[in-house]
Coordinates of C-alpha atoms in Angstrom, one line a residue:
M1 CA -37.9 -7.1 21.3
K2 CA -37.7 -3.8 19.7
N3 CA -34.2 -4.5 18.5
L4 CA -35.4 -7.9 16.9
L5 CA -38.3 -6.1 15.1
C6 CA -35.7 -3.4 13.8
A7 CA -33.5 -6.1 12.3
A8 CA -36.4 -7.9 10.8
M9 CA -37.8 -4.7 9.2
L10 CA -34.3 -3.7 7.9
L11 CA -33.6 -7.0 6.5
L12 CA -36.7 -6.5 4.3
L13 CA -35.5 -3.0 3.2
T14 CA -32.0 -4.2 2.4
I15 CA -33.0 -7.3 0.3
P16 CA -34.1 -6.6 -3.5
A17 CA -37.9 -7.3 -3.9
S18 CA -37.0 -10.4 -6.0
A19 CA -35.4 -12.0 -3.1
Q20 CA -37.8 -11.0 -0.2
M21 CA -40.0 -13.1 1.8
R22 CA -43.0 -12.3 3.9
V23 CA -42.1 -12.0 7.6
N24 CA -44.6 -13.9 9.5
L25 CA -45.5 -12.1 12.8
G26 CA -48.4 -14.2 13.7
E27 CA -48.9 -15.7 17.0
D28 CA -47.4 -19.1 16.0
S29 CA -44.4 -17.6 14.0
P30 CA -40.7 -18.4 14.9
L31 CA -40.0 -14.7 15.2
R32 CA -42.9 -14.3 17.6
K33 CA -41.4 -17.2 19.7
L34 CA -38.0 -15.5 19.7
Q35 CA -39.5 -12.3 20.9
I36 CA -41.5 -14.1 23.8
A37 CA -38.1 -15.6 24.9
E38 CA -36.2 -12.4 24.8
V39 CA -39.0 -10.5 26.6
A40 CA -39.2 -13.2 29.2
T41 CA -35.6 -13.6 30.0
T42 CA -35.1 -9.9 30.3
N43 CA -38.0 -9.3 32.8
L44 CA -38.2 -12.7 34.6
Y45 CA -34.9 -14.0 34.9
V46 CA -33.6 -14.4 38.4
D47 CA -30.6 -12.1 38.1
S48 CA -30.3 -9.1 36.0
V49 CA -29.2 -9.5 32.4
D50 CA -27.6 -7.2 29.8
E51 CA -30.4 -7.0 27.1
Q52 CA -28.0 -5.7 24.4
K53 CA -25.7 -8.6 25.0
L54 CA -28.7 -11.2 25.1
V55 CA -29.9 -10.2 21.9
E56 CA -26.3 -10.2 20.3
D57 CA -25.7 -13.7 21.5
A58 CA -29.1 -14.6 20.0
I59 CA -28.0 -13.5 16.7
R60 CA -24.6 -15.0 16.9
G61 CA -26.1 -18.2 17.9
M62 CA -28.4 -18.2 14.7
L63 CA -25.4 -17.3 12.5
E64 CA -23.0 -19.8 13.9
K65 CA -25.5 -22.6 12.7
L66 CA -25.1 -21.5 8.9
D67 CA -21.9 -21.2 7.0
P68 CA -18.4 -20.1 8.3
H69 CA -18.8 -16.7 6.7
S70 CA -22.0 -15.6 8.1
T71 CA -21.1 -13.3 11.0
Y72 CA -22.3 -10.7 13.4
S73 CA -20.1 -7.6 14.4
N74 CA -20.7 -5.1 16.8
A75 CA -20.4 -1.3 16.0
K76 CA -16.7 -1.2 17.3
E77 CA -15.9 -4.2 15.3
V78 CA -17.6 -2.8 12.3
K79 CA -15.6 0.5 12.2
Q80 CA -12.2 -1.6 12.7
M81 CA -13.1 -3.9 9.9
N82 CA -14.2 -1.1 7.5
E83 CA -11.2 1.2 7.8
P84 CA -8.7 -0.9 5.7
L85 CA -11.5 -1.4 2.9
N86 CA -12.9 2.2 3.0
G87 CA -9.4 3.3 2.2
N88 CA -8.8 5.9 5.0
F89 CA -8.9 6.6 8.5
E90 CA -8.6 10.0 10.6
G91 CA -5.4 10.5 12.5
I92 CA -1.9 12.0 12.5
G93 CA -0.3 9.8 9.7
V94 CA 2.6 7.8 10.9
Q95 CA 3.8 4.4 10.4
F96 CA 5.0 3.2 14.0
N97 CA 6.1 0.3 16.0
M98 CA 6.9 0.0 19.8
I99 CA 10.6 -0.4 21.1
D100 CA 11.2 -0.6 24.7
D101 CA 7.6 0.6 25.5
T102 CA 8.0 3.7 23.4
L103 CA 6.4 4.5 20.1
M104 CA 8.9 5.1 17.4
V105 CA 8.1 6.5 14.1
I106 CA 9.1 4.3 11.3
Q107 CA 7.9 6.5 8.4
P108 CA 5.5 9.5 8.5
V109 CA 2.9 9.3 5.7
T110 CA 3.9 11.5 2.8
N111 CA 2.1 14.7 2.8
G112 CA 0.2 13.6 6.0
P113 CA -0.3 15.8 9.1
S114 CA 2.8 14.6 10.9
E115 CA 5.3 15.1 8.0
K116 CA 3.9 18.6 7.2
V117 CA 4.8 19.8 10.8
G118 CA 8.2 18.2 10.7
I119 CA 8.0 14.9 12.4
I120 CA 10.4 12.4 10.9
A121 CA 11.6 8.7 10.8
G122 CA 13.2 7.7 14.1
D123 CA 11.2 10.3 16.2
R124 CA 10.0 8.8 19.5
I125 CA 6.4 9.8 20.5
V126 CA 6.5 10.0 24.4
S127 CA 3.3 12.0 25.3
V128 CA 0.0 12.9 23.7
N129 CA -1.8 15.9 25.1
D130 CA 0.4 15.9 28.1
T131 CA -0.4 12.3 28.9
A132 CA 2.8 10.2 28.9
I133 CA 2.7 7.2 26.6
A134 CA 6.2 5.9 26.9
G135 CA 7.4 3.7 29.7
V136 CA 3.9 3.1 31.3
K137 CA 3.1 0.0 29.6
M138 CA 0.3 1.4 27.7
S139 CA -1.3 -1.0 25.2
K140 CA -0.8 -0.4 21.4
E141 CA -4.6 -0.2 20.9
E142 CA -4.9 2.6 23.6
I143 CA -2.0 4.5 21.9
M144 CA -4.0 4.3 18.6
R145 CA -7.1 5.6 20.3
R146 CA -5.4 8.5 21.6
L147 CA -3.6 9.4 18.3
R148 CA -6.6 9.1 16.2
G149 CA -9.5 11.3 16.2
P150 CA -11.8 13.5 13.9
K151 CA -10.3 15.3 10.9
G152 CA -9.6 18.9 12.1
T153 CA -8.9 18.3 15.6
K154 CA -5.7 19.0 17.2
V155 CA -3.3 16.9 19.1
V156 CA -0.2 17.9 21.0
L157 CA 2.8 15.4 20.7
G158 CA 5.8 15.2 22.8
I159 CA 8.6 13.9 20.8
V160 CA 12.3 12.8 21.7
R161 CA 14.8 13.0 18.7
S162 CA 18.1 11.5 18.5
G163 CA 20.9 14.3 18.7
I164 CA 18.7 16.7 20.4
A165 CA 18.9 17.0 24.2
D166 CA 15.3 18.9 24.8
R167 CA 12.0 17.3 24.3
L168 CA 10.3 18.8 21.1
T169 CA 6.6 19.6 20.9
F170 CA 4.5 19.5 17.9
T171 CA 0.8 20.4 17.2
V172 CA -0.5 18.1 14.6
V173 CA -4.1 18.7 13.1
R174 CA -5.7 15.4 12.4
D175 CA -6.7 14.6 8.9
K176 CA -7.9 11.8 6.5
I177 CA -5.1 9.1 6.1
P178 CA -5.1 6.9 3.2
V179 CA -4.7 3.3 3.6
K180 CA -3.2 1.7 0.7
S181 CA -4.2 -1.7 -0.5
V182 CA -1.3 -1.8 -3.2
D183 CA 1.4 -3.0 -1.1
A184 CA 4.3 -2.7 -3.8
A185 CA 5.0 -2.0 -7.3
Y186 CA 8.4 -1.9 -9.0
M187 CA 10.2 -3.2 -12.0
I188 CA 11.5 -6.6 -11.0
R189 CA 13.3 -7.2 -14.3
P190 CA 13.7 -5.3 -17.4
G191 CA 10.1 -5.3 -19.2
I192 CA 8.6 -7.1 -16.2
G193 CA 6.5 -5.1 -13.7
Y194 CA 5.5 -6.3 -10.3
I195 CA 2.4 -5.2 -8.3
R196 CA 1.4 -6.7 -5.0
I197 CA -2.3 -6.0 -3.8
G198 CA -2.9 -6.7 0.0
N199 CA -6.7 -6.5 -0.2
F200 CA -9.5 -5.2 -2.4
G201 CA -10.9 -2.1 -1.2
A202 CA -12.6 1.1 -2.3
N203 CA -9.5 2.8 -3.7
T204 CA -7.8 -0.5 -4.9
H205 CA -8.7 0.0 -8.6
K206 CA -7.4 3.6 -8.8
E207 CA -4.2 2.8 -6.8
F208 CA -3.7 -0.2 -9.2
C209 CA -4.2 2.0 -12.3
D210 CA -1.9 4.7 -10.9
V211 CA 1.0 2.3 -10.5
L212 CA 0.3 0.5 -13.6
Q213 CA 0.8 3.8 -15.4
D214 CA 4.1 4.4 -13.6
L215 CA 5.4 1.0 -14.5
Y216 CA 4.6 1.6 -18.2
I217 CA 6.8 4.7 -18.1
E218 CA 9.6 2.6 -16.7
G219 CA 9.3 0.1 -19.8
M220 CA 6.9 -2.5 -18.5
E221 CA 5.6 -5.0 -21.2
N222 CA 4.5 -8.0 -18.9
L223 CA 3.3 -8.1 -15.5
I224 CA 3.3 -10.2 -12.2
L225 CA 0.5 -9.5 -10.1
D226 CA 0.9 -10.7 -6.7
L227 CA -2.0 -11.9 -4.6
Q228 CA -0.4 -14.1 -2.0
E229 CA -1.9 -13.8 1.4
N230 CA -4.8 -11.4 -0.1
G231 CA -7.7 -12.2 2.0
G232 CA -10.2 -10.5 -0.3
G233 CA -12.5 -7.5 0.2
Y234 CA -15.0 -5.8 -2.1
L235 CA -16.2 -8.0 -5.0
Q236 CA -16.7 -4.7 -7.3
A237 CA -12.9 -3.9 -6.6
A238 CA -12.0 -7.4 -7.9
V239 CA -14.2 -7.1 -10.8
N240 CA -12.7 -3.7 -11.7
I241 CA -9.1 -5.1 -11.5
A242 CA -9.9 -8.0 -13.8
D243 CA -11.6 -5.6 -16.2
E244 CA -8.2 -4.1 -16.8
F245 CA -7.1 -7.5 -18.5
L246 CA -9.9 -8.9 -20.4
T247 CA -11.6 -8.5 -23.8
K248 CA -15.0 -6.7 -24.0
G249 CA -17.8 -9.1 -23.0
D250 CA -15.5 -11.6 -21.3
L251 CA -17.3 -12.9 -18.3
I252 CA -15.4 -12.0 -14.9
V253 CA -17.7 -13.7 -12.5
Y254 CA -21.3 -14.4 -11.9
T255 CA -23.3 -14.9 -8.5
E256 CA -26.3 -17.0 -7.7
G257 CA -28.2 -17.8 -4.7
R258 CA -31.5 -19.4 -3.6
R259 CA -33.1 -16.0 -3.3
V260 CA -30.8 -14.2 -5.6
P261 CA -31.1 -14.3 -9.2
R262 CA -27.9 -14.9 -11.4
Q263 CA -25.9 -11.7 -11.8
E264 CA -23.1 -11.4 -14.3
Y265 CA -20.0 -9.2 -14.4
R266 CA -18.4 -8.7 -17.7
A267 CA -15.5 -6.8 -18.9
R268 CA -15.9 -3.6 -20.9
G269 CA -12.8 -4.0 -22.9
E270 CA -11.3 -0.6 -22.0
G271 CA -8.7 -1.9 -19.8
Q272 CA -5.1 -0.6 -19.5
F273 CA -3.3 -3.9 -19.7
M274 CA -4.9 -5.7 -22.7
Q275 CA -1.7 -7.0 -24.7
G276 CA 1.1 -8.0 -22.1
K277 CA 1.5 -11.4 -20.6
I278 CA 0.2 -11.7 -17.1
I279 CA 1.1 -14.1 -14.2
V280 CA -1.1 -14.2 -11.0
L281 CA 0.7 -15.2 -7.8
V282 CA -1.5 -17.2 -5.2
D283 CA -0.9 -19.2 -2.0
E284 CA -3.2 -20.9 0.6
Y285 CA -4.1 -17.7 2.0
T286 CA -5.3 -16.1 -1.3
A287 CA -9.3 -15.8 -0.8
S288 CA -12.6 -14.5 -1.9
A289 CA -12.2 -11.3 -4.3
A290 CA -8.7 -12.3 -4.9
E291 CA -9.7 -15.7 -6.1
I292 CA -12.2 -14.0 -8.3
V293 CA -9.5 -12.3 -10.2
T294 CA -7.4 -15.3 -10.3
G295 CA -10.3 -17.4 -11.6
A296 CA -11.0 -14.9 -14.4
V297 CA -7.5 -14.7 -15.6
Q298 CA -7.4 -18.5 -15.6
D299 CA -10.7 -19.4 -17.1
Q300 CA -10.3 -16.9 -19.9
D301 CA -6.8 -18.0 -20.4
R302 CA -5.6 -14.5 -20.3
G303 CA -2.6 -15.6 -18.3
Y304 CA -1.1 -18.3 -16.1
V305 CA -1.5 -18.9 -12.1
V306 CA 1.6 -19.7 -10.1
G307 CA 2.0 -20.8 -6.5
R308 CA -0.3 -23.0 -4.3
R309 CA -4.0 -23.9 -4.1
T310 CA -5.9 -20.9 -2.9
Y311 CA -8.1 -20.8 0.3
G312 CA -11.4 -21.6 -1.2
K313 CA -14.0 -18.9 -0.3
G314 CA -16.7 -18.8 -3.1
L315 CA -19.6 -17.4 -0.7
V316 CA -21.0 -13.9 -1.2
Q317 CA -22.1 -11.9 2.0
R318 CA -24.5 -9.0 2.0
P319 CA -24.0 -6.6 4.8
I320 CA -27.1 -5.8 6.8
D321 CA -26.7 -2.6 8.8
L322 CA -28.5 -2.6 12.3
P323 CA -29.5 0.7 14.1
D324 CA -26.8 0.7 16.6
G325 CA -24.0 0.6 14.0
S326 CA -23.6 -3.1 14.3
M327 CA -23.8 -5.3 11.2
I328 CA -24.8 -8.8 10.1
R329 CA -22.8 -10.3 7.1
L330 CA -25.3 -12.9 5.7
T331 CA -24.2 -15.3 3.1
I332 CA -26.7 -14.9 0.2
A333 CA -25.0 -16.5 -2.9
H334 CA -22.1 -18.3 -4.3
Y335 CA -19.8 -16.8 -6.7
Y336 CA -18.8 -18.8 -10.0
T337 CA -15.7 -18.2 -12.2
P338 CA -16.4 -17.8 -16.0
S339 CA -16.2 -21.7 -16.5
G340 CA -18.8 -22.4 -13.8
R341 CA -16.5 -23.3 -11.0
C342 CA -17.7 -22.6 -7.4
I343 CA -14.4 -22.7 -5.6
Q344 CA -15.9 -22.7 -2.2
K345 CA -14.3 -25.4 -0.1
P346 CA -16.5 -28.0 1.7
Y347 CA -17.8 -27.3 5.2
E348 CA -20.4 -28.5 7.7
K349 CA -22.7 -26.2 9.0
G350 CA -22.4 -25.3 12.6
K351 CA -18.7 -26.6 12.8
P352 CA -16.5 -23.6 12.2
K353 CA -13.5 -25.2 14.1
D354 CA -13.2 -28.0 11.7
Y355 CA -13.4 -25.4 8.7
A356 CA -10.8 -23.3 10.3
M357 CA -8.4 -26.3 10.5
D358 CA -8.4 -26.7 7.0
L359 CA -5.1 -25.2 6.2
V360 CA -3.4 -27.1 9.0
N361 CA -4.9 -30.3 7.6
R362 CA -3.6 -29.5 4.1
L363 CA -0.2 -29.3 5.3
K364 CA -0.5 -32.5 7.3
K365 CA -1.6 -34.3 4.2
G366 CA 1.2 -32.7 2.2
E367 CA -0.8 -30.8 -0.1
L368 CA 1.0 -27.6 0.6
T369 CA 4.5 -29.4 -0.2
N370 CA 3.6 -32.0 -2.9
Q371 CA 1.4 -31.3 -5.8
D372 CA 0.6 -35.3 -6.0
S373 CA -1.1 -35.3 -2.7
I374 CA -3.8 -32.9 -4.0
H375 CA -6.8 -34.9 -5.4
F376 CA -10.0 -33.6 -7.3
A377 CA -13.0 -35.6 -8.1
D378 CA -13.8 -35.9 -11.9
S379 CA -17.1 -34.2 -11.2
L380 CA -15.3 -31.1 -10.3
K381 CA -13.7 -31.0 -13.6
F382 CA -14.1 -28.0 -15.9
Q383 CA -12.4 -26.4 -19.0
T384 CA -10.9 -23.0 -19.5
L385 CA -13.0 -21.0 -22.2
N386 CA -10.4 -20.4 -25.0
R387 CA -7.7 -23.2 -24.8
H388 CA -10.0 -25.7 -23.0
R389 CA -7.3 -26.6 -20.4
I390 CA -8.6 -28.8 -17.5
V391 CA -9.3 -26.9 -14.2
Y392 CA -11.1 -27.8 -11.0
G393 CA -13.5 -26.6 -8.8
G394 CA -14.8 -27.7 -5.3
G395 CA -12.1 -26.1 -3.0
G396 CA -9.9 -23.4 -4.1
I397 CA -8.2 -22.4 -7.4
M398 CA -5.3 -24.8 -8.4
P399 CA -2.4 -23.0 -10.0
D400 CA -1.2 -23.8 -13.5
Y401 CA 2.4 -24.0 -12.0
F402 CA 2.6 -25.4 -8.4
V403 CA 5.4 -24.2 -6.3
P404 CA 5.7 -26.1 -3.0
L405 CA 5.9 -24.6 0.4
D406 CA 9.7 -24.5 1.6
T407 CA 9.3 -25.8 5.2
T408 CA 13.1 -26.0 5.7
R409 CA 13.4 -22.1 5.3
Y410 CA 11.3 -21.3 8.5
T411 CA 13.0 -23.4 11.2
P412 CA 11.5 -23.6 14.7
F413 CA 14.2 -21.2 16.0
H414 CA 13.1 -18.5 13.4
R415 CA 9.5 -18.9 14.3
Q416 CA 10.3 -18.4 17.9
L417 CA 12.3 -15.3 17.0
A418 CA 9.5 -13.7 15.1
A419 CA 6.8 -14.8 17.5
K420 CA 8.6 -13.0 20.3
S421 CA 9.4 -9.8 18.1
I422 CA 13.0 -10.2 18.6
I423 CA 13.8 -9.6 15.0
I424 CA 11.6 -6.6 14.5
Q425 CA 12.8 -5.0 17.8
Q426 CA 16.6 -5.5 17.2
N427 CA 15.9 -4.2 13.6
L428 CA 14.4 -1.1 14.7
R429 CA 17.3 -0.5 17.2
Y430 CA 19.9 -1.0 14.4
V431 CA 18.1 1.5 11.9
D432 CA 17.6 3.9 14.6
G433 CA 21.3 4.0 15.6
H434 CA 22.5 4.1 12.0
R435 CA 19.9 6.0 10.1
K436 CA 22.0 8.9 9.0
E437 CA 25.1 6.9 8.4
L438 CA 23.0 4.6 6.2
Q439 CA 21.2 7.4 4.4
K440 CA 24.5 8.9 3.7
Q441 CA 26.1 5.5 2.5
Y442 CA 23.2 4.5 0.3
P443 CA 21.3 7.6 -1.1
K444 CA 19.7 5.5 -3.5
F445 CA 18.0 2.1 -3.1
E446 CA 19.7 0.4 -6.1
K447 CA 23.1 0.9 -4.4
F448 CA 21.5 -0.5 -1.1
K449 CA 20.2 -3.7 -2.8
R450 CA 23.4 -4.3 -4.5
H451 CA 25.9 -3.5 -1.9
F452 CA 24.4 -3.7 1.7
S453 CA 25.0 -6.8 3.8
V454 CA 23.5 -7.4 7.2
P455 CA 26.4 -6.8 9.7
Q456 CA 27.4 -9.5 12.0
S457 CA 26.9 -7.2 15.0
L458 CA 23.1 -7.2 14.2
V459 CA 22.9 -10.9 14.1
D460 CA 25.0 -11.2 17.3
D461 CA 22.4 -8.8 18.9
I462 CA 19.6 -10.9 17.8
L463 CA 21.2 -14.1 19.1
A464 CA 21.9 -12.4 22.3
E465 CA 18.5 -11.2 22.9
A466 CA 17.2 -14.5 22.0
K467 CA 19.5 -16.3 24.6
K468 CA 18.2 -13.8 27.4
Q469 CA 14.7 -14.8 26.4
K470 CA 15.5 -18.4 26.6
V471 CA 15.1 -18.9 22.7
E472 CA 17.8 -21.0 21.4
P473 CA 18.3 -23.3 18.3
K474 CA 18.4 -27.0 19.2
D475 CA 21.9 -27.4 17.6
N476 CA 24.3 -25.6 15.3
D477 CA 22.7 -27.2 12.3
E478 CA 19.3 -25.2 12.9
L479 CA 21.3 -22.1 13.5
E480 CA 23.1 -22.4 10.1
R481 CA 19.7 -23.2 8.3
T482 CA 18.1 -20.1 10.0
L483 CA 20.7 -17.5 9.0
P484 CA 20.2 -17.3 5.4
Y485 CA 16.7 -16.2 5.4
L486 CA 17.0 -14.3 8.8
K487 CA 19.6 -12.1 7.0
L488 CA 17.5 -11.8 3.9
Q489 CA 14.5 -10.6 6.2
L490 CA 16.7 -8.1 8.2
K491 CA 17.9 -6.6 4.8
A492 CA 14.4 -6.3 3.8
L493 CA 13.4 -4.6 6.9
V494 CA 16.3 -2.2 6.8
A495 CA 15.1 -1.2 3.2
R496 CA 11.5 -0.8 4.4
D497 CA 12.5 1.5 7.3
L498 CA 14.5 3.6 4.8
W499 CA 12.4 3.5 2.1
D500 CA 9.1 1.9 1.8
M501 CA 7.3 -1.4 1.1
S502 CA 8.1 -1.8 -2.6
E503 CA 11.7 -1.9 -1.6
Y504 CA 10.9 -4.4 1.1
F505 CA 9.5 -6.7 -1.6
S506 CA 12.2 -5.8 -3.9
V507 CA 14.7 -7.6 -1.5
I508 CA 12.5 -10.3 -0.2
N509 CA 11.2 -11.6 -3.7
E510 CA 14.7 -12.1 -4.9
E511 CA 14.8 -15.4 -2.8
S512 CA 11.0 -16.1 -3.3
E513 CA 10.5 -19.6 -5.3
I514 CA 7.1 -18.4 -6.4
V515 CA 8.4 -15.1 -7.8
K516 CA 11.2 -16.9 -9.4
K517 CA 8.9 -19.4 -11.1
A518 CA 6.8 -16.6 -12.2
I519 CA 9.8 -14.9 -14.0
E520 CA 10.8 -18.4 -15.5
V521 CA 7.1 -18.7 -17.0
L522 CA 7.3 -15.3 -18.5
E523 CA 10.6 -15.8 -20.1
Q524 CA 9.5 -19.2 -21.7
N525 CA 5.9 -18.2 -22.8

């Protein structure tokens, strides 16, 4: 009962006065009814009950009857959810993967605590504070728990390094580790910069501005902004990014709800990319804050959108913090693009499974592979604000240039290889065994990109491991269709392990139909 009262009081404190309602605590009120049910169950039920879980289940039950994006998260889930958006966590600062039940360092974070003490790519962490973590079937989550800890605390790591017989010991002082939301930034063609944003977090705008300046120095005139698979994040971060492109006073987005008055977000006109051409790349996983940026660029006729229809999340959630660290994320408004479009896709309250199946249904209907399969009602028709081009609301943002999903590239055999981590594992083994040789042969990425070819021995190792795990192509034709993209992926993964994610995307994007189309559009307009 106390928990429910606290939640009700906190809700009043969190919602602006203009949006508040009186909470009826009278004898006949729904809240009183809920209190009595909770107290009766806790005190009178035949078996003992977990009161905390009882309340949590009640909250979840209420929210499940609303829209698909109103949710409850316990304190642990809140912490995990916030780390990527807040822009940092506290730990030792390494990118790693598991190989043969052993944690292998892919890259230490630049200037992070591990790099400072001398831990290098390829090192295997076999113990943490004298507790073995290698070869003991410890879960990845448990290993991460042991490695992470408050800033300033020390952790002793046992390291096995290739070429050195004795086990090494490093004492690492944990620190704040930045979590980047800009995945990649590089010059994709002379005069054309490429930036990929993975999510919209607290530091996204600063990261974006930093790499933008670097690309200007390298001669960037036009920009490809890649928001594929970007699931969103903070609305204000999206507004700040859009503000870099738009003229002073241009509407970026506005929000409005039953109890929330209209709030507009407009450009200040002080952006760093006001003149060059811009192309935004999207796909069916581009959602929420990423759709805000996309809609603003499209509606203001600032640039073109290339790819496939976006996810369609146009609902605004307000976080309501509860006393125990848990959180309710309650939908309080819709957001609208500058032309007035609400791009939230249809949903039926209380049926989250149907909502979750939307992308599968799009694929079955041919919407991801054939533009003619996508139909919008005339009532959803809008016009862009300057050139008065026709755009549609009511279910994601339709790109100006549609690029179909290539279903032939990802064969069933390739999907099984990926699902069983065979590609990642064999790539790690290859890089681990040839790191020094590769670094000597390819001191610069440009040489690697031009001349490196995936050795047949690596492909043979993958096929042998696949056969061992009873994963085989149905015929030689499927194998031949699998190999081109498999080799491209392997080359990109080697580049990532030797350098970073910008180099990974520099390789993978050369065969991306969406990226190719973006370059074509830039060159023709």
